[in-house]
PDB file of C-alpha atoms in Angstrom:
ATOM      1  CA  UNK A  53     -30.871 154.105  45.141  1.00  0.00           C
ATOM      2  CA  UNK A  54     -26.754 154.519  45.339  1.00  0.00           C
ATOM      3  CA  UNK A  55     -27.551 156.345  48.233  1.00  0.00           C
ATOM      4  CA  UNK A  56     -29.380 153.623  50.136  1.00  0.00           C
ATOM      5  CA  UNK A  57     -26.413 151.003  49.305  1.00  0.00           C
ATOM      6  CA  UNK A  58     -23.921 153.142  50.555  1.00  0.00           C
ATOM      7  CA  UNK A  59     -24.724 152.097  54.541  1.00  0.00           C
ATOM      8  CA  UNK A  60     -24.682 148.957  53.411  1.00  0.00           C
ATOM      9  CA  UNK A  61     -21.490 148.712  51.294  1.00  0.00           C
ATOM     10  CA  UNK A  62     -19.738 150.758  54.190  1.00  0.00           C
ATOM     11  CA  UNK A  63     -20.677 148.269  56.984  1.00  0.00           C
ATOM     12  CA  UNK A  64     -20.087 145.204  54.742  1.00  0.00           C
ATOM     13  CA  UNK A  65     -16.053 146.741  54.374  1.00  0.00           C
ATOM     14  CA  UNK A  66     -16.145 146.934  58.392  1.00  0.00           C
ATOM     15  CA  UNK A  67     -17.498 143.618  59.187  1.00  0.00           C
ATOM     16  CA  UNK A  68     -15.168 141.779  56.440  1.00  0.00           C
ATOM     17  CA  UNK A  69     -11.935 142.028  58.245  1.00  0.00           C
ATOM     18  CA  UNK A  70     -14.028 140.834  62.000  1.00  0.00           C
ATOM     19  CA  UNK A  71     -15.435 138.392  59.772  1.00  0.00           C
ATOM     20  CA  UNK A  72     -12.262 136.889  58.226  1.00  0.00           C
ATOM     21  CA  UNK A  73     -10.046 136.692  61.725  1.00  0.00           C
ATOM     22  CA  UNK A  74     -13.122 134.848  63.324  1.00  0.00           C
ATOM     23  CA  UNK A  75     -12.777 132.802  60.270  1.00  0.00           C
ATOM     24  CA  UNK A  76      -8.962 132.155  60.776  1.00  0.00           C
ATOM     25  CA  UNK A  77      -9.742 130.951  64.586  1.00  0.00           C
ATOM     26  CA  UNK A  78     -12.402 128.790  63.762  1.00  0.00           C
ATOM     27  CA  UNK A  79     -11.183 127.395  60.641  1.00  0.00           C
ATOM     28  CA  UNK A  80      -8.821 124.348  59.655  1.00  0.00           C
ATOM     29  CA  UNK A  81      -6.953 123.449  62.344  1.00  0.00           C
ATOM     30  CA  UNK A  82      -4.199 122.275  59.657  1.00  0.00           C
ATOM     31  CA  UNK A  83      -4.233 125.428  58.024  1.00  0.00           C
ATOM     32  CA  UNK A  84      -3.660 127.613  60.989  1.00  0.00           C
ATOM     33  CA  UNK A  85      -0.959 125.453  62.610  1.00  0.00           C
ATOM     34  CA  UNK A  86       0.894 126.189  59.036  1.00  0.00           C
ATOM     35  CA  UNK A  87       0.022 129.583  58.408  1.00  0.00           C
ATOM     36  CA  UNK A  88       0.755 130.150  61.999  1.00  0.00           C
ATOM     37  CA  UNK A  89       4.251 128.183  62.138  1.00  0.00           C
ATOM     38  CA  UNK A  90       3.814 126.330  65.384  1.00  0.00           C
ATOM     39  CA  UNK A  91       1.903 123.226  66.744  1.00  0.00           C
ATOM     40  CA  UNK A  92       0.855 124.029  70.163  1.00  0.00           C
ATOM     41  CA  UNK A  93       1.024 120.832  72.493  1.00  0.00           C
ATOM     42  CA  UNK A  94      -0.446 120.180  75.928  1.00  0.00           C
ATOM     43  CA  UNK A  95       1.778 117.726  77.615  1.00  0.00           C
ATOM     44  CA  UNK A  96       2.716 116.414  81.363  1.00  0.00           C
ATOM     45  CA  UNK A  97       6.396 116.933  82.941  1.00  0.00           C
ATOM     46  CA  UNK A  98       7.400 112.787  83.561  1.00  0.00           C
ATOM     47  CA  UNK A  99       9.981 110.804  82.909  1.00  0.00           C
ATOM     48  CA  UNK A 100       7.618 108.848  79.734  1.00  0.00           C
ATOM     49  CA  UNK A 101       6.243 112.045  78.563  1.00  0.00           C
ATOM     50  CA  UNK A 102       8.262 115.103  78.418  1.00  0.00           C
ATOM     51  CA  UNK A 103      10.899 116.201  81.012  1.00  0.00           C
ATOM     52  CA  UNK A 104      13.850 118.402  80.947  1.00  0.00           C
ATOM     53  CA  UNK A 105      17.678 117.094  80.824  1.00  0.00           C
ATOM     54  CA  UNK A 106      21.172 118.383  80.422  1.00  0.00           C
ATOM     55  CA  UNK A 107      20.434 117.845  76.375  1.00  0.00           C
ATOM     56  CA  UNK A 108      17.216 120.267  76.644  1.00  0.00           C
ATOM     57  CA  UNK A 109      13.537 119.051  76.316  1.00  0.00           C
ATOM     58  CA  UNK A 110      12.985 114.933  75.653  1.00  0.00           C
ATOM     59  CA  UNK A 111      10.291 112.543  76.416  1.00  0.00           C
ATOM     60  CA  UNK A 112       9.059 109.865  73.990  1.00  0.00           C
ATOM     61  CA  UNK A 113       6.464 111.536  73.719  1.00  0.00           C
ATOM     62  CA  UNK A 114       8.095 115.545  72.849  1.00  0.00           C
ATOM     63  CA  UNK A 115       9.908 112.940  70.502  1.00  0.00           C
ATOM     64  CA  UNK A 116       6.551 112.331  68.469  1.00  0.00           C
ATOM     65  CA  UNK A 117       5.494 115.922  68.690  1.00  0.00           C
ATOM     66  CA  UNK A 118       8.777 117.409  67.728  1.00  0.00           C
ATOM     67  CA  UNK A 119       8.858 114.828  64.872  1.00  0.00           C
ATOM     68  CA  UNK A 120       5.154 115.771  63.767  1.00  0.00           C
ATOM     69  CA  UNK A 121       6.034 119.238  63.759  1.00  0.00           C
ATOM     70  CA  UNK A 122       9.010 119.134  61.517  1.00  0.00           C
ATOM     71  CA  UNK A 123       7.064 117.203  59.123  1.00  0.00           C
ATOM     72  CA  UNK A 124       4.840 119.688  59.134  1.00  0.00           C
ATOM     73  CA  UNK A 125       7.053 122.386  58.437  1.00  0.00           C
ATOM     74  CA  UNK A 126       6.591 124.344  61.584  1.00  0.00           C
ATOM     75  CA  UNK A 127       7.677 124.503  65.241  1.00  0.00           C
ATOM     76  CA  UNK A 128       6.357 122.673  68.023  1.00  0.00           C
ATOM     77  CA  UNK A 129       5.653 124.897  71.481  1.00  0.00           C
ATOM     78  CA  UNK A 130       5.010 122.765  74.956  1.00  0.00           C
ATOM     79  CA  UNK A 131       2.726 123.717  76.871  1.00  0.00           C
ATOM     80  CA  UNK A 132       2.630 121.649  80.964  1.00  0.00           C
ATOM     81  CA  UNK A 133      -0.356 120.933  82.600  1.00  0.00           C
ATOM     82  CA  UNK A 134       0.308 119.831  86.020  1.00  0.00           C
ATOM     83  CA  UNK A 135      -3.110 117.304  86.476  1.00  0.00           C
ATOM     84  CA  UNK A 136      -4.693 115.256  83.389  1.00  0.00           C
ATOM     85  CA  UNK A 137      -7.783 117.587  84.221  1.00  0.00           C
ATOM     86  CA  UNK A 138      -5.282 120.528  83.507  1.00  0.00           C
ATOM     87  CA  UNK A 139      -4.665 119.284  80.382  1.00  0.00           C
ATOM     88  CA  UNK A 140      -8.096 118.322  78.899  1.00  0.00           C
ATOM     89  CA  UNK A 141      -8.755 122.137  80.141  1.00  0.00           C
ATOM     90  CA  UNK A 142      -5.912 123.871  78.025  1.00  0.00           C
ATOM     91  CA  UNK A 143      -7.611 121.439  75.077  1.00  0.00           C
ATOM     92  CA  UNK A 144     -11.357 122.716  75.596  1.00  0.00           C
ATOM     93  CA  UNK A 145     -10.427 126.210  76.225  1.00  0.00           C
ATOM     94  CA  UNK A 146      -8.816 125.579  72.318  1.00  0.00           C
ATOM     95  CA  UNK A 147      -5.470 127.138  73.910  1.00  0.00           C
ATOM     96  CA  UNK A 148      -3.561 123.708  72.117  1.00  0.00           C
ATOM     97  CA  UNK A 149      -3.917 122.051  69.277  1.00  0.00           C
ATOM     98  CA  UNK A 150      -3.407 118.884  70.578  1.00  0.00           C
ATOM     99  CA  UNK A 151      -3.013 116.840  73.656  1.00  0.00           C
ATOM    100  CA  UNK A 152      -0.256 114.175  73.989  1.00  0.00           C
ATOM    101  CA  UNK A 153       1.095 112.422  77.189  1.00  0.00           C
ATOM    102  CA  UNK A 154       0.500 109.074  77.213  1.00  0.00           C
ATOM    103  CA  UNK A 155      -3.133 109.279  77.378  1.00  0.00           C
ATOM    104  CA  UNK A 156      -5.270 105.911  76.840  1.00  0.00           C
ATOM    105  CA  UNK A 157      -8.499 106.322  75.227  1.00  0.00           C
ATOM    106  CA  UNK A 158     -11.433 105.671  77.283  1.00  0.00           C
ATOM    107  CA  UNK A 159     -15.481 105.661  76.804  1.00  0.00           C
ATOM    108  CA  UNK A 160     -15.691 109.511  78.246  1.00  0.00           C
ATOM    109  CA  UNK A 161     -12.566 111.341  76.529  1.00  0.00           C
ATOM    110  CA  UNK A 162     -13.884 109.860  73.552  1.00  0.00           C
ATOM    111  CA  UNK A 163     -17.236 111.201  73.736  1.00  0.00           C
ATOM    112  CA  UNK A 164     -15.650 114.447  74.303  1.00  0.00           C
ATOM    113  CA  UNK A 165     -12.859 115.123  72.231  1.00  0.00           C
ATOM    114  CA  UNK A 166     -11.765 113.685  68.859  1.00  0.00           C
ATOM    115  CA  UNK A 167      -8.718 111.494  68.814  1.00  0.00           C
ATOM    116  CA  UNK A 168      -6.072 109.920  66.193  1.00  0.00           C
ATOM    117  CA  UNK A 169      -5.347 106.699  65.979  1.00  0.00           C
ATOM    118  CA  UNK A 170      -3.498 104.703  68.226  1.00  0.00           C
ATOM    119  CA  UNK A 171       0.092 104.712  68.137  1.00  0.00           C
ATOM    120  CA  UNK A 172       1.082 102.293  70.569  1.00  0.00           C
ATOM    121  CA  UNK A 173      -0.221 100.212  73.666  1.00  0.00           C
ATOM    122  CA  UNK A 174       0.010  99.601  76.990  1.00  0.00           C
ATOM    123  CA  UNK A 175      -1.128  97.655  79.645  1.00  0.00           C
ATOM    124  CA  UNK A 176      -1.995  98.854  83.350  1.00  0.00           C
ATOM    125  CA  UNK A 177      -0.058  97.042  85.827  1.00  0.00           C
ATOM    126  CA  UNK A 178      -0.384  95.685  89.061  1.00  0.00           C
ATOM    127  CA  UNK A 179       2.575  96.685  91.550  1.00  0.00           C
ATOM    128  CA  UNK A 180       3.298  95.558  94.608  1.00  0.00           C
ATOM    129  CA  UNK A 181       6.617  94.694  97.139  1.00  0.00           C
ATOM    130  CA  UNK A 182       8.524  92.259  96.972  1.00  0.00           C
ATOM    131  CA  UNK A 183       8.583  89.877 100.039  1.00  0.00           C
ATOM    132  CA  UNK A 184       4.540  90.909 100.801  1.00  0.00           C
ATOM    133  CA  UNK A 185       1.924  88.339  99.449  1.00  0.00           C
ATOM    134  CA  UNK A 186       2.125  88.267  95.591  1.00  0.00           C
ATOM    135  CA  UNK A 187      -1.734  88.633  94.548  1.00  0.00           C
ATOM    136  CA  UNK A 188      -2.964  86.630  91.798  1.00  0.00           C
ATOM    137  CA  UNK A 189      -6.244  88.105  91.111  1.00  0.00           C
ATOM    138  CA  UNK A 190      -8.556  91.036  91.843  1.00  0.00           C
ATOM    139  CA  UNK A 191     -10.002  89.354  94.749  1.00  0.00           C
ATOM    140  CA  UNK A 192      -6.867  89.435  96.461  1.00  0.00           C
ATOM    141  CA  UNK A 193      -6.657  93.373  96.281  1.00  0.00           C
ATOM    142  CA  UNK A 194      -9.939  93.548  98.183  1.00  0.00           C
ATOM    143  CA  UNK A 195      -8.995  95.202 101.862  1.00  0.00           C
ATOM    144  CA  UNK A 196      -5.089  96.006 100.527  1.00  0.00           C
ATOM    145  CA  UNK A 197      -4.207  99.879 100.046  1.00  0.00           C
ATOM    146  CA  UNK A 198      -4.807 100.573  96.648  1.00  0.00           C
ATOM    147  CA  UNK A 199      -3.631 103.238  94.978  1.00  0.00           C
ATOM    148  CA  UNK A 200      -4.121 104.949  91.591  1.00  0.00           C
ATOM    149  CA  UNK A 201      -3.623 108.141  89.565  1.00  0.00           C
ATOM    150  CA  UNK A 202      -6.615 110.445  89.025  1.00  0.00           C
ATOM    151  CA  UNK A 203      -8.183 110.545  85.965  1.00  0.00           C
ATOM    152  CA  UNK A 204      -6.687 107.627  84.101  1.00  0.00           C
ATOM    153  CA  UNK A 205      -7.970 105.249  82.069  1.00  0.00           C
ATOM    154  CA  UNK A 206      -8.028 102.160  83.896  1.00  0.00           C
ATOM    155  CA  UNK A 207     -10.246 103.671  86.735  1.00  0.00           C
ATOM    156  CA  UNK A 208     -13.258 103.479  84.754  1.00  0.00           C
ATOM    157  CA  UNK A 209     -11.685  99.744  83.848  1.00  0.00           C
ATOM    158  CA  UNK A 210     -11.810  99.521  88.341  1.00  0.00           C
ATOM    159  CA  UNK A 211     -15.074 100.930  88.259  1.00  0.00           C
ATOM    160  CA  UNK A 212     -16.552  98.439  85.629  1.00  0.00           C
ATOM    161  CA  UNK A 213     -14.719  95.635  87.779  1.00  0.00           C
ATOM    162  CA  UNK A 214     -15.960  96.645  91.144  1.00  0.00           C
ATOM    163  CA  UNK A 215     -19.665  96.997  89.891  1.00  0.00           C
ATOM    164  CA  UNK A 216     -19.971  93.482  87.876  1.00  0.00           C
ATOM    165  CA  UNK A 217     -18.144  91.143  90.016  1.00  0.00           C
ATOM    166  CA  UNK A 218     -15.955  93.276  93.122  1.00  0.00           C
ATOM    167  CA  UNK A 219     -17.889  95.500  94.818  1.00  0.00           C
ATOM    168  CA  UNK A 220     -16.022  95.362  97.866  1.00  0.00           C
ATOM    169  CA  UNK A 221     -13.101  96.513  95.851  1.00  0.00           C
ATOM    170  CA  UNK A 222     -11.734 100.025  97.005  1.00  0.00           C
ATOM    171  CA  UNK A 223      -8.804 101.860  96.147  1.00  0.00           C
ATOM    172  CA  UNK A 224      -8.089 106.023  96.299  1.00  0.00           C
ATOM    173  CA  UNK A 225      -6.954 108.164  93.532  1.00  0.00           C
ATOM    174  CA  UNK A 226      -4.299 110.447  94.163  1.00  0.00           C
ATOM    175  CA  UNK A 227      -4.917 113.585  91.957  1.00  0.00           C
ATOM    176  CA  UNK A 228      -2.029 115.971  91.360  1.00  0.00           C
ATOM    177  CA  UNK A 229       0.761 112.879  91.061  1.00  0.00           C
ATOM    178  CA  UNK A 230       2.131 110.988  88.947  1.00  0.00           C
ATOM    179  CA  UNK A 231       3.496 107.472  88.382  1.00  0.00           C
ATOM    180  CA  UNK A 232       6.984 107.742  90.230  1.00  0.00           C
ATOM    181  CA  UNK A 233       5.367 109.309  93.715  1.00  0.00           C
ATOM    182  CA  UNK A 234       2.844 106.205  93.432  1.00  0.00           C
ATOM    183  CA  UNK A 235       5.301 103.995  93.710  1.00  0.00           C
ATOM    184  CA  UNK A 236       6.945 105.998  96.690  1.00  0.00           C
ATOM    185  CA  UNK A 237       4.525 105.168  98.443  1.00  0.00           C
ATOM    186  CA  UNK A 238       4.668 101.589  97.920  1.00  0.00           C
ATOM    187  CA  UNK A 239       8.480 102.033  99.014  1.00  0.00           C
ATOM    188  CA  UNK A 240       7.187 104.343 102.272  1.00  0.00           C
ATOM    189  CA  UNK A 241       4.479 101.815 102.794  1.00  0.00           C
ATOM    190  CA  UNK A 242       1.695 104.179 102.492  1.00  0.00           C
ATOM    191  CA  UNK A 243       0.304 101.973 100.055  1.00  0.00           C
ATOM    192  CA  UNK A 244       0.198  98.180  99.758  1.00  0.00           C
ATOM    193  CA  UNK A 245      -0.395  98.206  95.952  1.00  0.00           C
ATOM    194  CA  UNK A 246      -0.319 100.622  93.102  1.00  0.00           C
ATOM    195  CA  UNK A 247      -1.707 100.570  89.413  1.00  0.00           C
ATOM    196  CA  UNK A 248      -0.061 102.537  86.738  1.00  0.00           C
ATOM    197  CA  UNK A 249       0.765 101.944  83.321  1.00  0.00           C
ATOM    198  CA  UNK A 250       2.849  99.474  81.921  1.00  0.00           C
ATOM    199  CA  UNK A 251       4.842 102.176  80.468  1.00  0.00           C
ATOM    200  CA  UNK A 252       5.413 104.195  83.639  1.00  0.00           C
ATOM    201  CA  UNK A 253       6.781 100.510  85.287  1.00  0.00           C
ATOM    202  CA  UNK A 254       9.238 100.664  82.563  1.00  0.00           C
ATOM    203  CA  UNK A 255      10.142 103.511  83.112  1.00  0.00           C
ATOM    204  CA  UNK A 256      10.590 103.553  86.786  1.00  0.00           C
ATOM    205  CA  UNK A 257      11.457 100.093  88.156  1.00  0.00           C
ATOM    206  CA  UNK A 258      15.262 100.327  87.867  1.00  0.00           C
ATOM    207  CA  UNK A 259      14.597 102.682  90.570  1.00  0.00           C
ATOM    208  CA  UNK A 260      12.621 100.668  92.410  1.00  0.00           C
ATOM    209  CA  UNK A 261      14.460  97.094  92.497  1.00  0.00           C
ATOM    210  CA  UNK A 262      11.572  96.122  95.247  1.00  0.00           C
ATOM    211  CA  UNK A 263       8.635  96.413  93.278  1.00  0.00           C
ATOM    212  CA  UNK A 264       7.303  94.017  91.217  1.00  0.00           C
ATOM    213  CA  UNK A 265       4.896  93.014  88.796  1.00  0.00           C
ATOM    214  CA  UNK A 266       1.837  90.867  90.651  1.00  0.00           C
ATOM    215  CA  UNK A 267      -0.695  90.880  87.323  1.00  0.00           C
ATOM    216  CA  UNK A 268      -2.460  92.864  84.512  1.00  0.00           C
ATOM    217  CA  UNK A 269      -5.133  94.782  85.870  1.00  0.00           C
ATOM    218  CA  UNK A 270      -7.299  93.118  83.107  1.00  0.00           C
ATOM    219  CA  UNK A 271      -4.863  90.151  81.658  1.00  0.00           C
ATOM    220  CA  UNK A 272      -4.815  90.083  77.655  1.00  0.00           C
ATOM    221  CA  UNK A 273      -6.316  93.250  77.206  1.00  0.00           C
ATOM    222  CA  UNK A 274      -4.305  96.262  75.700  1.00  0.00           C
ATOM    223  CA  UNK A 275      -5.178 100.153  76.376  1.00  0.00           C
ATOM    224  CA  UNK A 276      -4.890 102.388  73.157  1.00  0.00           C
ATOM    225  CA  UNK A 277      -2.865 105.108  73.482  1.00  0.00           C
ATOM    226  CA  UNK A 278      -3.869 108.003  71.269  1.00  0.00           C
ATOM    227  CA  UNK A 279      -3.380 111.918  70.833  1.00  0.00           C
ATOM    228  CA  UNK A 280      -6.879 114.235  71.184  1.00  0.00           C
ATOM    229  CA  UNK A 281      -7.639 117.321  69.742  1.00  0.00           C
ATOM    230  CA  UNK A 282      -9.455 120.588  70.149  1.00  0.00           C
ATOM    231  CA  UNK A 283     -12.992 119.743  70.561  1.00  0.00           C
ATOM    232  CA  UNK A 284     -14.734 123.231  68.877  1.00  0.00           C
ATOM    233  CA  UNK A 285     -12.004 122.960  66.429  1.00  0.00           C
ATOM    234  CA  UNK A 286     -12.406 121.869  62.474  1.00  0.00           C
ATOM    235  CA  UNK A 287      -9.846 118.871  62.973  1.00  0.00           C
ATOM    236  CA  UNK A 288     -10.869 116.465  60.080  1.00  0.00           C
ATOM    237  CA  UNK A 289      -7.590 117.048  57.891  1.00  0.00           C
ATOM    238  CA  UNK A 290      -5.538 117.534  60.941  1.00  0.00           C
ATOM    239  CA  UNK A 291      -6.609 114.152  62.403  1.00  0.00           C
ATOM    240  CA  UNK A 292      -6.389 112.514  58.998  1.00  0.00           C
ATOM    241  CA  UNK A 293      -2.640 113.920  58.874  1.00  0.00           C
ATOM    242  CA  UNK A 294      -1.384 112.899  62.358  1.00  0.00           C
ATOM    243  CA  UNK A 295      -3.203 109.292  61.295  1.00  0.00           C
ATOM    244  CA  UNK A 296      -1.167 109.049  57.966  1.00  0.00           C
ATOM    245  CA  UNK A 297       1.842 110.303  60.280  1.00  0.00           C
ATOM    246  CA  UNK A 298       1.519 107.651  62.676  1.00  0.00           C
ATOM    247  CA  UNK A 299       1.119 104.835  60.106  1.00  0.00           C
ATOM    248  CA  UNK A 300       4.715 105.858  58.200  1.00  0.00           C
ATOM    249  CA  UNK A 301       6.421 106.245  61.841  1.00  0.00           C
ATOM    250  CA  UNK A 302       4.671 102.799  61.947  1.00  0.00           C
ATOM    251  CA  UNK A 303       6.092 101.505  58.595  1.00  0.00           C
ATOM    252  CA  UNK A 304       9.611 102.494  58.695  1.00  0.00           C
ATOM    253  CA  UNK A 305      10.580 101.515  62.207  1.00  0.00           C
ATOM    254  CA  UNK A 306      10.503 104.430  63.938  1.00  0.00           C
ATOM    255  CA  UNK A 307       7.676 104.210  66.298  1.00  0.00           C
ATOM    256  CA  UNK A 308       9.559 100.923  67.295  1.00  0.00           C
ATOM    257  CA  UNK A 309      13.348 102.722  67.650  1.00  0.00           C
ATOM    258  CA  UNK A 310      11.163 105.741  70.051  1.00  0.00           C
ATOM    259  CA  UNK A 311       9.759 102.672  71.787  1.00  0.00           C
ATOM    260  CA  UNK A 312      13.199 101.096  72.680  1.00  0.00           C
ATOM    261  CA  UNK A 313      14.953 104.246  73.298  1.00  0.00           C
ATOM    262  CA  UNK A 314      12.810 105.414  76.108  1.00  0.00           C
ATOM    263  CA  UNK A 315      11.139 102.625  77.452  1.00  0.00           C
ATOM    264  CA  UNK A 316      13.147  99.278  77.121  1.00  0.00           C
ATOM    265  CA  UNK A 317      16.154  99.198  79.446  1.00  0.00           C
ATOM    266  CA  UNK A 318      18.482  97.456  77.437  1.00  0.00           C
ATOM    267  CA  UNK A 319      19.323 100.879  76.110  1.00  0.00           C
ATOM    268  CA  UNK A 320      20.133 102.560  79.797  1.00  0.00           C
ATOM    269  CA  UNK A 321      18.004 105.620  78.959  1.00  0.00           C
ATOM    270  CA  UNK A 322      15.207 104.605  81.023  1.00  0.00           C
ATOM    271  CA  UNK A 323      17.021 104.649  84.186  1.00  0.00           C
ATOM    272  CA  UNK A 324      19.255 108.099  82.873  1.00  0.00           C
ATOM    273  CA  UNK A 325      15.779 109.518  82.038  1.00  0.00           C
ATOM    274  CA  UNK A 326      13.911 108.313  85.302  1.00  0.00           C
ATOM    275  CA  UNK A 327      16.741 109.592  87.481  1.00  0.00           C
ATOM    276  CA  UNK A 328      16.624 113.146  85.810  1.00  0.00           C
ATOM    277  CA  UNK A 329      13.030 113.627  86.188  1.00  0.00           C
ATOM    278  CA  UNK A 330      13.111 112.261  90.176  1.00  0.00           C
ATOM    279  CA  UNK A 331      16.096 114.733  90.182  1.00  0.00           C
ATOM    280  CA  UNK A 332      13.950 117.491  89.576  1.00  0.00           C
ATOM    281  CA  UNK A 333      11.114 116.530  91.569  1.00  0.00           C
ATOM    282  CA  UNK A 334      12.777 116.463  94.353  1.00  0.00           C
ATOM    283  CA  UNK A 335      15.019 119.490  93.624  1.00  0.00           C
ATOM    284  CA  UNK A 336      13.043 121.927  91.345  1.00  0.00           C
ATOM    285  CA  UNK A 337       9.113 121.056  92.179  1.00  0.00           C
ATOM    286  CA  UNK A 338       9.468 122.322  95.652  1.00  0.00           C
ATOM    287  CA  UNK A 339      10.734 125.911  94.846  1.00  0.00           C
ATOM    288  CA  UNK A 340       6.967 126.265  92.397  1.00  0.00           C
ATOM    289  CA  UNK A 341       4.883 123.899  95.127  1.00  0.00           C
ATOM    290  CA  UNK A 342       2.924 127.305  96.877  1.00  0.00           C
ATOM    291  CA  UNK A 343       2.231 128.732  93.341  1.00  0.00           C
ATOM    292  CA  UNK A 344       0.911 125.560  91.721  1.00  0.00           C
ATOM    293  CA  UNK A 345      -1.383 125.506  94.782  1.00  0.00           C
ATOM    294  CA  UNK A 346      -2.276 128.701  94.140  1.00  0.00           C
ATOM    295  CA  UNK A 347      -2.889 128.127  90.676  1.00  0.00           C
ATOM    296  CA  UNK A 348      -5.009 125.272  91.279  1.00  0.00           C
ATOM    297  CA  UNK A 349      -7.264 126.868  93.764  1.00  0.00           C
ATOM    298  CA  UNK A 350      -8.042 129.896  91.365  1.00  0.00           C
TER     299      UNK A 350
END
């Protein structure tokens, strides 16, 4: 009988140690972040999100995520995606813990990947140049060059607009980009209008004294912006603690000083922080260009 255990026993003390590492991937996403030491974030290189200045890494939001990590005890390590579909990848293949960049929750991310709560707002905005016809409406964009990032949110907000009341509404989503090289265009004239966040137009329009503000894409109506996590991951404590974390950032003013540092010019960072991520662009971006093609196409 001892003899007939003895397979047993011997392949039970080989499988335990397989079995307890696939336990420590799969498990708590808090615990591991802890036990580990870091909090691995996905994030985009712009001027609202995270770029590099004289001072070393910034962004509002590497701000939040450097802030959530030292309450947590543990370091925070950035990880750039260069599209938004580059970023939800890193966060399916579970290579991050967490995605933050600005990123509005929508119908489809949501029934993806879980999410906190929101932690601000923002409201996309209707750009166009100053001295062309101001439009008042979305029936005035209708046969005007409309642009728009890939992969926002407010293109499925386009796409509900154009199929209930606009369907000769067009526009073309520029993949790859980002707010500032929208608004290029506008300056180039390779676009009549652009729509990008309310945020981004903060961010950018002491650069571009031209553009202006024509409408909200949907007036009164406020966009969410959240964080999202690791889909196969078990997130439930780590989403209640970045929830609990938002609402004391909330409480004691914080959220509100992050807001008015980076985004509200009466502070002068916008423009310092807008100039040193165009800086780089225009500098830096061009020396990686072949390789992030190459990237991309593999």
């Amino acid at each position: 009988m001892h003899r007939n255990l003895l397979p047993i026993a011997l392949l039970a003390a080989f499988a335990l140690p397989a079995l307890l590492s696939a336990c420590s991937d799969g498990g708590d996403a808090l615990q591991r972040i802890q036990t580990q030491g870091v909090l691995k974030v996905a994030t985009r290189n712009s001027p609202t999100t995270y770029y590099l200045d004289r001072d070393g890494p910034n962004g509002f939001e590497y701000a939040l995520a450097q802030l959530l990590a030292e309450d947590l005890g543990v370091e925070v390590n950035i990880q750039l995606a260069f599209t938004l579909d580059g970023l939800f990848e890193l966060l399916s293949r579970g290579e991050v813990d967490l995605a933050a960049a600005g990123l509005t929750l929508t119908d489809q991310r949501e029934s993806r990947f879980p999410h906190s709560s929101a932690y601000s707002t923002l409201r996309p905005k209707v750009v166009y140049v100053s001295g062309d016809t101001r439009p008042t409406g979305i029936e005035q964009l209708v046969g005007r060059r409309v642009v728009v990032l890939a992969d926002v949110g407010h293109v499925e907000e386009l796409q509900r607009l154009q199929k209930d009341a606009f369907p000769q509404l067009q526009w073309e989503e520029i993949a790859g980009a980002d707010a500032a090289e929208l608004l290029d265009m506008l300056d180039t004239g390779e676009a009549d209008i652009a729509i990008i966040k309310s945020t981004d137009y903060a961010s950018q329009r002491s650069l571009h004294p031209q553009l202006k503000v024509a409408f909200d894409l949907v007036p009164g109506k406020d966009e969410e912006m959240v964080w999202y996590l690791a889909p196969e991951a078990d997130n439930a404590r780590l989403q209640a603690y970045i929830n609990q974390f938002f609402l004391r950032l909330q409480e004691d003013g914080t959220l509100e000083r992050l807001r008015t540092r980076y985004f509200r010019h009466s502070e002068g960072f916008s423009r310092k922080s807008s100039h040193a991520f165009n800086l780089n662009m225009r500098t830096t971006l061009p020396q990686y260009k072949k390789l992030i093609q190459q990237v991309a196409q593999e």
